[in-house]
């Protein structure tokens, strides 16, 4: 693997801000450009877990994945939201990192995982790179949600992709 994943920590603030701001034009059309890692760290808890995807060669930040709206009980579901950072975008490292995140989400809680059964990814229809990533991970298109999220001063339509733990086990390495 060319990447690893880990939780963000306060000492990542400068590197995180640099990666986000360097990638603002890449991220901006699809997601808010938010370089405030301390604020993100304050929001971590039972409903939100963030993973940084880190290049094992140079230690640079490849991307970030928020596992949000975590619901346990009978649902065991969460939504994944992600950003890739330059210069790593388009190198396959984000796909490698997201595979590790999905593994962690579906792993049992006692084994260091989140113990989830189902994951969703919501993507704006014109965001071809994020759609391709969801499909590479084995997520299937489930539906269309008009005016789902407020991004860049407008309500944006999204396509909803989903994957269950049983489907994930069946994917090749």
Coordinates of C-alpha atoms in Angstrom, one line a residue:
X1 CA 0.0 0.0 0.0
X2 CA 1.1 3.5 -0.8
X3 CA -1.1 5.0 1.9
X4 CA -2.3 4.6 5.4
X5 CA -5.2 6.1 7.3
X6 CA -5.4 7.6 10.7
X7 CA -7.4 10.0 12.8
X8 CA -6.4 13.7 12.6
X9 CA -4.6 15.3 15.5
X10 CA -3.9 18.9 16.4
X11 CA -0.3 18.8 15.1
X12 CA -1.8 18.2 11.6
X13 CA -3.3 21.6 11.5
X14 CA -0.7 23.3 9.3
X15 CA -0.2 20.4 6.9
X16 CA -4.0 20.1 6.6
X17 CA -4.6 23.8 5.9
X18 CA -1.8 23.7 3.3
X19 CA -3.3 20.6 1.6
X20 CA -6.8 22.0 1.6
X21 CA -5.8 25.5 0.4
X22 CA -3.5 24.1 -2.3
X23 CA -6.4 22.0 -3.6
X24 CA -9.1 24.7 -3.3
X25 CA -9.8 24.8 -7.1
X26 CA -10.0 21.0 -7.2
X27 CA -12.3 20.7 -4.2
X28 CA -14.3 24.0 -4.5
X29 CA -16.8 23.1 -7.2
X30 CA -18.1 20.1 -5.2
X31 CA -17.5 20.7 -1.5
X32 CA -16.9 23.6 0.9
X33 CA -13.2 24.5 1.1
X34 CA -12.7 24.3 4.9
X35 CA -9.1 24.4 6.2
X36 CA -10.2 24.6 9.9
X37 CA -8.8 21.3 11.4
X38 CA -9.3 22.4 15.0
X39 CA -13.0 23.0 14.3
X40 CA -13.3 19.5 12.7
X41 CA -11.5 17.9 15.6
X42 CA -14.0 19.5 18.0
X43 CA -16.9 17.9 16.1
X44 CA -15.5 14.4 16.3
X45 CA -17.6 12.0 18.4
X46 CA -20.1 9.2 18.1
X47 CA -21.7 10.6 14.9
X48 CA -18.6 11.8 13.1
X49 CA -15.2 10.2 12.6
X50 CA -12.6 11.6 10.3
X51 CA -9.7 9.7 8.7
X52 CA -6.7 11.3 7.0
X53 CA -5.3 9.4 4.1
X54 CA -1.5 9.7 4.3
X55 CA 1.2 8.9 1.7
X56 CA 3.6 6.3 3.2
X57 CA 6.5 7.5 1.1
X58 CA 6.6 11.2 1.9
X59 CA 4.0 11.6 4.7
X60 CA 1.9 14.0 2.7
X61 CA -1.8 14.3 3.0
X62 CA -3.5 12.5 0.1
X63 CA -7.1 13.2 1.3
X64 CA -9.7 13.1 4.0
X65 CA -12.8 11.0 4.6
X66 CA -15.5 12.0 7.0
X67 CA -17.6 9.1 8.2
X68 CA -20.7 11.2 9.1
X69 CA -24.2 10.7 10.4
X70 CA -23.1 7.4 12.1
X71 CA -26.2 5.6 13.4
X72 CA -26.0 2.4 15.3
X73 CA -28.7 0.2 16.7
X74 CA -30.8 -1.5 14.0
X75 CA -29.5 0.9 11.3
X76 CA -25.6 0.6 11.6
X77 CA -25.3 3.1 8.7
X78 CA -23.1 6.1 7.9
X79 CA -22.4 8.5 5.0
X80 CA -18.9 8.9 3.6
X81 CA -17.7 12.3 2.3
X82 CA -14.2 12.8 0.9
X83 CA -11.8 15.2 -0.6
X84 CA -8.6 14.4 -2.4
X85 CA -5.6 16.8 -2.3
X86 CA -3.1 17.9 -4.9
X87 CA -0.6 16.7 -6.0
X88 CA -2.0 13.2 -5.2
X89 CA -5.3 13.4 -7.0
X90 CA -5.5 11.1 -9.9
X91 CA -2.7 8.8 -8.7
X92 CA -4.9 6.0 -7.3
X93 CA -3.9 6.7 -3.7
X94 CA -7.3 8.1 -2.8
X95 CA -8.9 4.8 -3.9
X96 CA -6.4 2.8 -1.8
X97 CA -7.1 5.0 1.2
X98 CA -10.8 4.8 0.8
X99 CA -10.6 1.0 0.7
X100 CA -8.9 1.2 4.1
X101 CA -11.6 3.5 5.4
X102 CA -14.4 1.1 4.2
X103 CA -12.6 -1.8 5.8
X104 CA -12.4 0.1 9.1
X105 CA -16.1 1.1 8.8
X106 CA -17.2 -2.5 8.3
X107 CA -14.8 -4.1 10.8
X108 CA -16.4 -5.1 14.2
X109 CA -16.1 -2.6 17.0
X110 CA -14.0 -5.0 19.1
X111 CA -11.5 -5.3 16.3
X112 CA -10.9 -1.5 16.1
X113 CA -13.7 -0.9 13.5
X114 CA -16.9 1.0 13.6
X115 CA -19.1 -2.0 13.3
X116 CA -21.3 -0.6 10.5
X117 CA -23.4 -2.6 8.1
X118 CA -24.2 0.0 5.4
X119 CA -22.4 3.0 3.9
X120 CA -23.7 5.7 1.6
X121 CA -21.8 8.1 -0.7
X122 CA -23.8 11.1 -2.0
X123 CA -22.2 12.7 -5.1
X124 CA -23.3 15.6 -7.3
X125 CA -24.1 14.1 -10.7
X126 CA -21.5 16.1 -12.6
X127 CA -18.7 15.2 -10.2
X128 CA -17.3 12.5 -12.4
X129 CA -14.1 11.7 -10.3
X130 CA -16.1 11.1 -7.1
X131 CA -18.7 9.0 -9.0
X132 CA -15.9 6.9 -10.5
X133 CA -14.3 6.5 -7.0
X134 CA -17.6 5.3 -5.5
X135 CA -18.0 2.8 -8.4
X136 CA -14.4 1.6 -8.1
X137 CA -15.1 0.8 -4.4
X138 CA -18.2 -1.3 -5.4
X139 CA -20.9 1.1 -4.3
X140 CA -24.1 0.8 -6.4
X141 CA -26.4 3.6 -7.5
X142 CA -29.5 3.7 -5.3
X143 CA -31.2 6.8 -6.2
X144 CA -31.4 10.5 -6.9
X145 CA -31.9 13.2 -4.2
X146 CA -32.9 16.6 -5.6
X147 CA -31.7 19.7 -3.7
X148 CA -30.0 17.5 -1.0
X149 CA -27.1 19.7 0.2
X150 CA -26.4 23.4 0.5
X151 CA -23.1 23.9 -1.3
X152 CA -21.7 27.0 -2.9
X153 CA -24.8 29.1 -2.2
X154 CA -27.3 26.7 -3.7
X155 CA -29.1 23.5 -3.0
X156 CA -27.3 20.8 -5.0
X157 CA -28.8 17.5 -6.4
X158 CA -27.0 14.3 -5.5
X159 CA -26.9 10.7 -6.6
X160 CA -26.9 8.3 -3.7
X161 CA -24.6 5.2 -3.8
X162 CA -24.6 2.5 -1.2
X163 CA -22.7 -0.6 -0.1
X164 CA -23.3 -3.2 2.6
X165 CA -20.8 -5.2 4.6
X166 CA -21.9 -8.4 2.8
X167 CA -21.3 -6.8 -0.6
X168 CA -17.9 -5.5 0.5
X169 CA -16.7 -9.0 1.6
X170 CA -17.3 -10.2 -2.0
X171 CA -15.0 -7.7 -3.7
X172 CA -11.6 -8.8 -4.9
X173 CA -8.5 -7.6 -2.9

